[in-house]
Amino acid sequence: MGEIISIVSQKGGVGKTTTAVNLCASLARLNRKILLIDLDPQGHVSTSFGFGKFDIKGGIYDVIHSSMNIEDTIHSTNITNFDLIPSNFDNEEDGKNYYIAPLKELKLKNILSSLKSHYEFIFIDCPPSLSNATSNALVSADSIIIPIQCEYYALKALGKLLKLTRAIKKHYNPELQYRGFLLTMVDLRNNLSKRVMNKVRYTLKGLVFETMIPRNIRLAEVPYYGKPAIEFDKSCKGSTSYLELAKEILNQDGTTDSNLFKNLTPREEPVSKQMKVIN
Ligand SMILES: Nc1ncnc2c1ncn2[C@@H]1O[C@H](COP(=O)(O)OP(=O)(O)O)[C@@H](O)[C@H]1O
Ligand SMILES: [Mg+2]
């Protein structure tokens, strides 16, 4: 049975989509059969693969709202082992509904359960909010990855996300695990980045991936090339880091200490008190 991993954070621009696209491509290169589902109506996963509006024969919101069969929304990519289900493009004129019903319907979970036997990993790229869409992704998931951008307010707002995650684990999905927190856009030449990294590792204890994703222009060029970085520059730092992350995930023993779910309470304060204030 495949594992469903949701990539979540209510903060925009922290690297969720970049992680989804490049991590999935790396796992596909390592011969794992992958499905990536874009739950964000912004449709950035589709643009990362060069799909335009008219290339999409049906998206995840067609399955949620009309009775389109999920199999009919699976699009193959040019990459072996890598399929995706796009989001419908968020187009105000098309009258489509991007609302997902409250949790109790467990609709997304039920829809996805039929696919678990076809893939080794199913990833869900979430929108930047703690909306019903994200809640449903947490209910449907076996585990989660939370990207943390290595910047000053890195831990701010994490409290709300962890609170939601704990509530969902308690009431709807007791098996939910952390795969890990992922430091993204790291620049170790920069002291602030180093301090943030240390603070995040200290606060989140053993739950932070060893692998960190550096700031790398090739990753930002993914939508321009219309393919994951590993497909146009396999030796750049961005590609090699996501490949390392894929290997780290395959080597994890798959369990996290459930006490950590209870005990993780990152303080919602800026990263470093030692930093000098510039007057
Ligand atoms: N490691 C990185 N190095 C350089 N640019 C990055 C990196 N990760 C993400 N980006 C860029 O930062 C922006 C936000 O990333 P994205 O993955 O779309 O975040 P999210 O999905 O969380 O909103 C995008 O323009 C993306 O290309
Ligand atoms: Mg995104």
mmCIF file of C-alpha atoms and ligand atoms in Angstrom:
data_model
loop_
_atom_site.group_PDB
_atom_site.id
_atom_site.type_symbol
_atom_site.label_atom_id
_atom_site.label_comp_id
_atom_site.label_asym_id
_atom_site.label_seq_id
_atom_site.Cartn_x
_atom_site.Cartn_y
_atom_site.Cartn_z
ATOM 1 C CA MET A 1 0.000 0.000 0.000
ATOM 2 C CA GLY A 2 1.251 3.445 -0.870
ATOM 3 C CA GLU A 3 1.847 6.228 1.602
ATOM 4 C CA ILE A 4 0.057 9.569 1.314
ATOM 5 C CA ILE A 5 2.290 12.503 2.270
ATOM 6 C CA SER A 6 0.824 16.008 2.508
ATOM 7 C CA ILE A 7 3.127 18.999 2.155
ATOM 8 C CA VAL A 8 1.622 21.663 4.376
ATOM 9 C CA SER A 9 2.149 25.175 5.650
ATOM 10 C CA GLN A 10 -0.256 28.079 5.775
ATOM 11 C CA LYS A 11 2.582 30.382 4.795
ATOM 12 C CA GLY A 12 2.944 31.079 1.098
ATOM 13 C CA GLY A 13 6.344 31.070 -0.566
ATOM 14 C CA VAL A 14 8.069 28.653 1.836
ATOM 15 C CA GLY A 15 8.806 26.036 -0.829
ATOM 16 C CA LYS A 16 5.832 23.628 -0.675
ATOM 17 C CA THR A 17 5.325 23.388 -4.431
ATOM 18 C CA THR A 18 9.051 23.410 -5.183
ATOM 19 C CA THR A 19 9.484 20.556 -2.704
ATOM 20 C CA ALA A 20 6.503 18.632 -4.064
ATOM 21 C CA VAL A 21 7.690 18.821 -7.677
ATOM 22 C CA ASN A 22 11.408 18.202 -7.115
ATOM 23 C CA LEU A 23 11.120 15.613 -4.362
ATOM 24 C CA CYS A 24 8.607 13.620 -6.413
ATOM 25 C CA ALA A 25 10.890 13.785 -9.463
ATOM 26 C CA SER A 26 13.794 12.514 -7.342
ATOM 27 C CA LEU A 27 11.759 9.613 -5.932
ATOM 28 C CA ALA A 28 10.655 8.756 -9.481
ATOM 29 C CA ARG A 29 14.334 8.675 -10.521
ATOM 30 C CA LEU A 30 14.885 6.247 -7.658
ATOM 31 C CA ASN A 31 12.285 3.990 -9.293
ATOM 32 C CA ARG A 32 9.419 4.734 -6.951
ATOM 33 C CA LYS A 33 5.986 5.066 -8.526
ATOM 34 C CA ILE A 34 4.697 8.546 -7.696
ATOM 35 C CA LEU A 35 1.442 10.477 -7.918
ATOM 36 C CA LEU A 36 1.435 14.201 -7.127
ATOM 37 C CA ILE A 37 -1.905 15.888 -6.440
ATOM 38 C CA ASP A 38 -2.199 19.658 -6.646
ATOM 39 C CA LEU A 39 -4.775 20.808 -4.118
ATOM 40 C CA ASP A 40 -3.923 24.500 -4.540
ATOM 41 C CA PRO A 41 -6.210 26.336 -6.995
ATOM 42 C CA GLN A 42 -3.234 28.493 -7.972
ATOM 43 C CA GLY A 43 -2.195 25.454 -10.042
ATOM 44 C CA HIS A 44 1.561 25.913 -9.652
ATOM 45 C CA VAL A 45 2.257 22.195 -9.949
ATOM 46 C CA SER A 46 0.717 22.241 -13.425
ATOM 47 C CA THR A 47 2.754 25.256 -14.491
ATOM 48 C CA SER A 48 5.878 23.548 -13.163
ATOM 49 C CA PHE A 49 5.220 20.887 -15.792
ATOM 50 C CA GLY A 50 4.394 23.356 -18.537
ATOM 51 C CA PHE A 51 0.701 22.404 -18.541
ATOM 52 C CA GLY A 52 -1.584 25.204 -19.681
ATOM 53 C CA LYS A 53 -5.252 25.513 -18.954
ATOM 54 C CA PHE A 54 -6.240 23.631 -22.100
ATOM 55 C CA ASP A 55 -3.899 20.699 -21.450
ATOM 56 C CA ILE A 56 -5.891 19.730 -18.399
ATOM 57 C CA LYS A 57 -8.651 17.231 -19.004
ATOM 58 C CA GLY A 58 -9.904 17.334 -15.432
ATOM 59 C CA GLY A 59 -8.573 18.269 -12.038
ATOM 60 C CA ILE A 60 -8.979 17.297 -8.414
ATOM 61 C CA TYR A 61 -11.853 19.745 -7.863
ATOM 62 C CA ASP A 62 -13.825 18.021 -10.656
ATOM 63 C CA VAL A 63 -13.565 14.832 -8.619
ATOM 64 C CA ILE A 64 -14.543 16.540 -5.381
ATOM 65 C CA HIS A 65 -17.491 18.484 -6.795
ATOM 66 C CA SER A 66 -18.828 16.598 -9.771
ATOM 67 C CA SER A 67 -18.676 12.897 -9.970
ATOM 68 C CA MET A 68 -15.712 12.773 -12.336
ATOM 69 C CA ASN A 69 -13.815 9.550 -11.861
ATOM 70 C CA ILE A 70 -10.428 10.151 -10.236
ATOM 71 C CA GLU A 71 -8.712 7.844 -12.754
ATOM 72 C CA ASP A 72 -9.837 10.215 -15.521
ATOM 73 C CA THR A 73 -7.911 13.108 -13.953
ATOM 74 C CA ILE A 74 -4.543 11.334 -13.771
ATOM 75 C CA HIS A 75 -2.119 12.952 -16.219
ATOM 76 C CA SER A 76 1.137 11.315 -17.117
ATOM 77 C CA THR A 77 4.271 13.455 -17.254
ATOM 78 C CA ASN A 78 7.360 13.033 -19.423
ATOM 79 C CA ILE A 79 9.069 11.467 -16.427
ATOM 80 C CA THR A 80 8.933 7.711 -15.950
ATOM 81 C CA ASN A 81 7.065 6.675 -12.773
ATOM 82 C CA PHE A 82 5.586 10.155 -12.266
ATOM 83 C CA ASP A 83 1.861 10.941 -12.677
ATOM 84 C CA LEU A 84 -0.012 13.986 -11.509
ATOM 85 C CA ILE A 85 -3.530 15.155 -10.814
ATOM 86 C CA PRO A 86 -3.679 18.880 -11.502
ATOM 87 C CA SER A 87 -5.733 21.435 -9.702
ATOM 88 C CA ASN A 88 -8.370 23.060 -11.839
ATOM 89 C CA PHE A 89 -7.087 26.456 -12.779
ATOM 90 C CA ASP A 90 -8.510 29.125 -10.541
ATOM 91 C CA ASN A 91 -10.470 31.048 -13.092
ATOM 92 C CA GLU A 92 -13.269 33.221 -11.786
ATOM 93 C CA GLU A 93 -15.245 32.925 -15.014
ATOM 94 C CA ASP A 94 -15.394 29.156 -15.138
ATOM 95 C CA GLY A 95 -17.850 29.032 -12.234
ATOM 96 C CA LYS A 96 -16.019 26.108 -10.651
ATOM 97 C CA ASN A 97 -16.206 25.617 -6.951
ATOM 98 C CA TYR A 98 -12.943 25.417 -5.020
ATOM 99 C CA TYR A 99 -14.581 24.874 -1.695
ATOM 100 C CA ILE A 100 -14.028 21.570 0.040
ATOM 101 C CA ALA A 101 -16.728 20.454 2.423
ATOM 102 C CA PRO A 102 -15.963 20.201 6.116
ATOM 103 C CA LEU A 103 -13.976 17.334 7.419
ATOM 104 C CA LYS A 104 -16.650 14.987 8.540
ATOM 105 C CA GLU A 105 -17.436 14.009 4.981
ATOM 106 C CA LEU A 106 -13.924 12.584 4.641
ATOM 107 C CA LYS A 107 -14.475 12.939 0.930
ATOM 108 C CA LEU A 108 -10.875 13.432 -0.147
ATOM 109 C CA LYS A 109 -9.719 10.549 2.023
ATOM 110 C CA ASN A 110 -12.292 8.222 0.493
ATOM 111 C CA ILE A 111 -11.473 9.332 -3.032
ATOM 112 C CA LEU A 112 -7.753 8.737 -2.560
ATOM 113 C CA SER A 113 -8.012 5.388 -0.859
ATOM 114 C CA SER A 114 -8.707 3.690 -4.223
ATOM 115 C CA LEU A 115 -5.341 4.935 -5.559
ATOM 116 C CA LYS A 116 -3.127 3.779 -2.701
ATOM 117 C CA SER A 117 -2.504 0.378 -4.186
ATOM 118 C CA HIS A 118 -1.269 1.877 -7.492
ATOM 119 C CA TYR A 119 1.522 4.106 -6.169
ATOM 120 C CA GLU A 120 4.322 3.869 -3.630
ATOM 121 C CA PHE A 121 3.934 7.520 -2.693
ATOM 122 C CA ILE A 122 1.048 9.936 -3.231
ATOM 123 C CA PHE A 123 1.985 13.527 -2.431
ATOM 124 C CA ILE A 124 -0.508 16.355 -1.866
ATOM 125 C CA ASP A 125 0.662 19.929 -2.458
ATOM 126 C CA CYS A 126 -1.512 22.113 -0.223
ATOM 127 C CA PRO A 127 -2.639 25.730 -0.594
ATOM 128 C CA PRO A 128 -1.097 28.374 1.695
ATOM 129 C CA SER A 129 -3.916 28.377 4.239
ATOM 130 C CA LEU A 130 -5.404 26.369 7.066
ATOM 131 C CA SER A 131 -8.611 25.985 5.076
ATOM 132 C CA ASN A 132 -10.815 22.942 4.650
ATOM 133 C CA ALA A 133 -8.535 21.910 1.794
ATOM 134 C CA THR A 134 -5.521 21.678 4.115
ATOM 135 C CA SER A 135 -7.587 19.990 6.843
ATOM 136 C CA ASN A 136 -8.774 17.385 4.348
ATOM 137 C CA ALA A 137 -5.195 16.838 3.210
ATOM 138 C CA LEU A 138 -4.202 16.224 6.852
ATOM 139 C CA VAL A 139 -7.101 13.824 7.359
ATOM 140 C CA SER A 140 -6.179 11.927 4.194
ATOM 141 C CA ALA A 141 -2.463 11.704 4.885
ATOM 142 C CA ASP A 142 -0.347 9.013 6.468
ATOM 143 C CA SER A 143 2.339 11.599 7.114
ATOM 144 C CA ILE A 144 3.263 15.235 6.575
ATOM 145 C CA ILE A 145 6.217 17.321 5.502
ATOM 146 C CA ILE A 146 6.332 20.925 6.688
ATOM 147 C CA PRO A 147 8.745 23.190 4.792
ATOM 148 C CA ILE A 148 10.245 26.005 6.838
ATOM 149 C CA GLN A 149 11.870 28.848 4.977
ATOM 150 C CA CYS A 150 15.134 29.766 6.605
ATOM 151 C CA GLU A 151 14.292 33.378 7.437
ATOM 152 C CA TYR A 152 13.686 35.595 10.434
ATOM 153 C CA TYR A 153 10.055 34.682 11.146
ATOM 154 C CA ALA A 154 10.587 30.998 10.385
ATOM 155 C CA LEU A 155 8.785 29.632 13.426
ATOM 156 C CA LYS A 156 6.107 32.257 13.598
ATOM 157 C CA ALA A 157 2.664 30.825 12.871
ATOM 158 C CA LEU A 158 3.940 27.263 13.186
ATOM 159 C CA GLY A 159 1.978 27.030 16.453
ATOM 160 C CA LYS A 160 -1.366 27.263 14.652
ATOM 161 C CA LEU A 161 -0.407 24.616 12.131
ATOM 162 C CA LEU A 162 0.784 22.226 14.838
ATOM 163 C CA LYS A 163 -2.408 22.820 16.797
ATOM 164 C CA LEU A 164 -4.524 21.908 13.771
ATOM 165 C CA THR A 165 -2.344 18.867 13.116
ATOM 166 C CA ARG A 166 -2.721 17.666 16.704
ATOM 167 C CA ALA A 167 -6.508 18.163 16.606
ATOM 168 C CA ILE A 168 -6.797 16.210 13.381
ATOM 169 C CA LYS A 169 -4.626 13.414 14.720
ATOM 170 C CA LYS A 170 -6.750 13.241 17.851
ATOM 171 C CA HIS A 171 -10.199 13.372 16.255
ATOM 172 C CA TYR A 172 -9.871 12.050 12.705
ATOM 173 C CA ASN A 173 -6.548 10.462 11.892
ATOM 174 C CA PRO A 174 -4.775 8.815 14.836
ATOM 175 C CA GLU A 175 -2.146 7.222 12.574
ATOM 176 C CA LEU A 176 -0.868 10.573 11.262
ATOM 177 C CA GLN A 177 2.930 10.909 11.505
ATOM 178 C CA TYR A 178 5.519 13.555 10.825
ATOM 179 C CA ARG A 179 7.919 12.698 8.018
ATOM 180 C CA GLY A 180 9.708 15.854 8.991
ATOM 181 C CA PHE A 181 10.246 19.587 8.913
ATOM 182 C CA LEU A 182 12.326 20.687 5.962
ATOM 183 C CA LEU A 183 14.598 23.721 5.989
ATOM 184 C CA THR A 184 14.308 25.460 2.628
ATOM 185 C CA MET A 185 16.105 28.340 0.890
ATOM 186 C CA VAL A 186 19.051 27.943 3.226
ATOM 187 C CA ASP A 187 22.116 30.104 2.626
ATOM 188 C CA LEU A 188 24.861 29.065 5.024
ATOM 189 C CA ARG A 189 27.080 31.977 3.992
ATOM 190 C CA ASN A 190 24.578 34.112 5.780
ATOM 191 C CA ASN A 191 24.624 34.296 9.595
ATOM 192 C CA LEU A 192 20.899 34.752 9.909
ATOM 193 C CA SER A 193 20.288 31.554 7.945
ATOM 194 C CA LYS A 194 22.663 29.682 10.294
ATOM 195 C CA ARG A 195 20.926 31.044 13.398
ATOM 196 C CA VAL A 196 17.501 30.121 12.052
ATOM 197 C CA MET A 197 18.726 26.638 11.215
ATOM 198 C CA ASN A 198 20.080 26.148 14.760
ATOM 199 C CA LYS A 199 16.940 27.500 16.349
ATOM 200 C CA VAL A 200 14.659 25.296 14.241
ATOM 201 C CA ARG A 201 16.757 22.185 14.966
ATOM 202 C CA TYR A 202 16.777 23.012 18.692
ATOM 203 C CA THR A 203 13.030 23.697 18.876
ATOM 204 C CA LEU A 204 11.819 20.839 16.714
ATOM 205 C CA LYS A 205 14.319 18.342 18.059
ATOM 206 C CA GLY A 206 14.815 15.229 15.938
ATOM 207 C CA LEU A 207 11.977 16.014 13.570
ATOM 208 C CA VAL A 208 13.970 18.169 11.161
ATOM 209 C CA PHE A 209 15.374 16.445 8.075
ATOM 210 C CA GLU A 210 19.161 16.264 8.008
ATOM 211 C CA THR A 211 18.979 17.342 4.385
ATOM 212 C CA MET A 212 18.501 21.069 3.875
ATOM 213 C CA ILE A 213 17.492 22.698 0.621
ATOM 214 C CA PRO A 214 19.788 25.585 -0.354
ATOM 215 C CA ARG A 215 18.653 28.709 -2.115
ATOM 216 C CA ASN A 216 19.380 27.814 -5.714
ATOM 217 C CA ILE A 217 18.334 29.691 -8.824
ATOM 218 C CA ARG A 218 17.802 26.480 -10.804
ATOM 219 C CA LEU A 219 14.886 25.604 -8.504
ATOM 220 C CA ALA A 220 13.286 28.979 -9.215
ATOM 221 C CA GLU A 221 13.646 28.276 -12.952
ATOM 222 C CA VAL A 222 11.438 25.159 -12.853
ATOM 223 C CA PRO A 223 8.288 26.878 -14.264
ATOM 224 C CA TYR A 224 10.409 28.450 -17.007
ATOM 225 C CA TYR A 225 11.709 25.063 -18.192
ATOM 226 C CA GLY A 226 8.381 23.336 -17.451
ATOM 227 C CA LYS A 227 10.079 20.423 -15.701
ATOM 228 C CA PRO A 228 11.684 19.574 -12.355
ATOM 229 C CA ALA A 229 15.266 20.815 -11.900
ATOM 230 C CA ILE A 230 16.727 17.299 -12.017
ATOM 231 C CA GLU A 231 15.450 17.050 -15.623
ATOM 232 C CA PHE A 232 17.376 20.080 -16.892
ATOM 233 C CA ASP A 233 20.351 20.305 -14.519
ATOM 234 C CA LYS A 234 20.906 17.164 -12.512
ATOM 235 C CA SER A 235 24.129 18.348 -10.907
ATOM 236 C CA CYS A 236 22.983 21.733 -9.543
ATOM 237 C CA LYS A 237 22.779 22.050 -5.762
ATOM 238 C CA GLY A 238 18.972 22.194 -5.846
ATOM 239 C CA SER A 239 18.676 18.881 -7.716
ATOM 240 C CA THR A 240 21.275 17.042 -5.643
ATOM 241 C CA SER A 241 19.669 18.252 -2.399
ATOM 242 C CA TYR A 242 16.217 16.995 -3.354
ATOM 243 C CA LEU A 243 17.770 13.679 -4.397
ATOM 244 C CA GLU A 244 19.444 13.492 -0.954
ATOM 245 C CA LEU A 245 16.095 14.249 0.671
ATOM 246 C CA ALA A 246 14.453 11.464 -1.332
ATOM 247 C CA LYS A 247 17.114 9.026 -0.105
ATOM 248 C CA GLU A 248 16.713 10.236 3.476
ATOM 249 C CA ILE A 249 12.967 9.613 3.254
ATOM 250 C CA LEU A 250 13.480 6.123 1.843
ATOM 251 C CA ASN A 251 15.852 5.365 4.725
ATOM 252 C CA GLN A 252 13.556 6.640 7.485
ATOM 253 C CA ASP A 253 12.059 3.882 9.556
ATOM 254 C CA GLY A 254 8.635 5.491 9.154
ATOM 255 C CA THR A 255 7.852 6.080 12.807
ATOM 256 C CA THR A 256 7.825 9.252 14.828
ATOM 257 C CA ASP A 257 7.471 9.546 18.550
ATOM 258 C CA SER A 258 3.819 10.399 19.072
ATOM 259 C CA ASN A 259 4.700 12.268 22.258
ATOM 260 C CA LEU A 260 6.327 14.831 20.043
ATOM 261 C CA PHE A 261 2.894 15.629 18.673
ATOM 262 C CA LYS A 262 1.883 16.638 22.162
ATOM 263 C CA ASN A 263 5.065 18.351 23.198
ATOM 264 C CA LEU A 264 5.951 20.454 20.214
ATOM 265 C CA THR A 265 5.114 23.987 21.172
ATOM 266 C CA PRO A 266 7.407 26.324 19.302
ATOM 267 C CA ARG A 267 7.360 29.746 20.791
ATOM 268 C CA GLU A 268 5.939 32.290 18.428
ATOM 269 C CA GLU A 269 8.726 34.756 18.685
ATOM 270 C CA PRO A 270 11.399 35.875 16.291
ATOM 271 C CA VAL A 271 14.361 33.659 15.931
ATOM 272 C CA SER A 272 17.118 35.363 17.751
ATOM 273 C CA LYS A 273 17.227 37.601 20.740
ATOM 274 C CA GLN A 274 20.957 37.960 20.330
ATOM 275 C CA MET A 275 20.519 39.893 17.135
ATOM 276 C CA LYS A 276 21.521 43.477 17.444
ATOM 277 C CA VAL A 277 18.851 46.053 16.835
ATOM 278 C CA ILE A 278 19.876 48.633 14.314
ATOM 279 C CA ASN A 279 18.993 52.057 15.598
HETATM 280 N N1 LIG B 1 15.411 26.499 -2.687
HETATM 281 C C1 LIG B 1 15.005 27.503 -3.459
HETATM 282 N N2 LIG B 1 15.884 28.322 -4.068
HETATM 283 C C2 LIG B 1 15.462 29.357 -4.829
HETATM 284 N N3 LIG B 1 14.170 29.656 -5.050
HETATM 285 C C3 LIG B 1 13.236 28.868 -4.469
HETATM 286 C C4 LIG B 1 13.599 27.756 -3.650
HETATM 287 N N4 LIG B 1 12.462 27.165 -3.206
HETATM 288 C C5 LIG B 1 11.441 27.873 -3.733
HETATM 289 N N5 LIG B 1 11.892 28.895 -4.484
HETATM 290 C C6 LIG B 1 11.087 29.920 -5.162
HETATM 291 O O1 LIG B 1 10.364 30.630 -4.150
HETATM 292 C C7 LIG B 1 9.034 30.874 -4.564
HETATM 293 C C8 LIG B 1 8.045 30.211 -3.594
HETATM 294 O O2 LIG B 1 8.249 28.801 -3.636
HETATM 295 P P1 LIG B 1 6.989 27.806 -3.708
HETATM 296 O O3 LIG B 1 7.553 26.437 -3.790
HETATM 297 O O4 LIG B 1 6.059 28.210 -4.807
HETATM 298 O O5 LIG B 1 6.332 28.068 -2.299
HETATM 299 P P2 LIG B 1 4.869 27.681 -1.758
HETATM 300 O O6 LIG B 1 4.358 26.549 -2.582
HETATM 301 O O7 LIG B 1 5.088 27.324 -0.322
HETATM 302 O O8 LIG B 1 4.022 28.912 -1.897
HETATM 303 C C9 LIG B 1 8.916 30.357 -5.988
HETATM 304 O O9 LIG B 1 9.140 31.418 -6.867
HETATM 305 C C10 LIG B 1 10.037 29.321 -6.075
HETATM 306 O O10 LIG B 1 10.513 29.191 -7.408
HETATM 307 MG MG MG B 2 2.544 26.359 -3.697
#
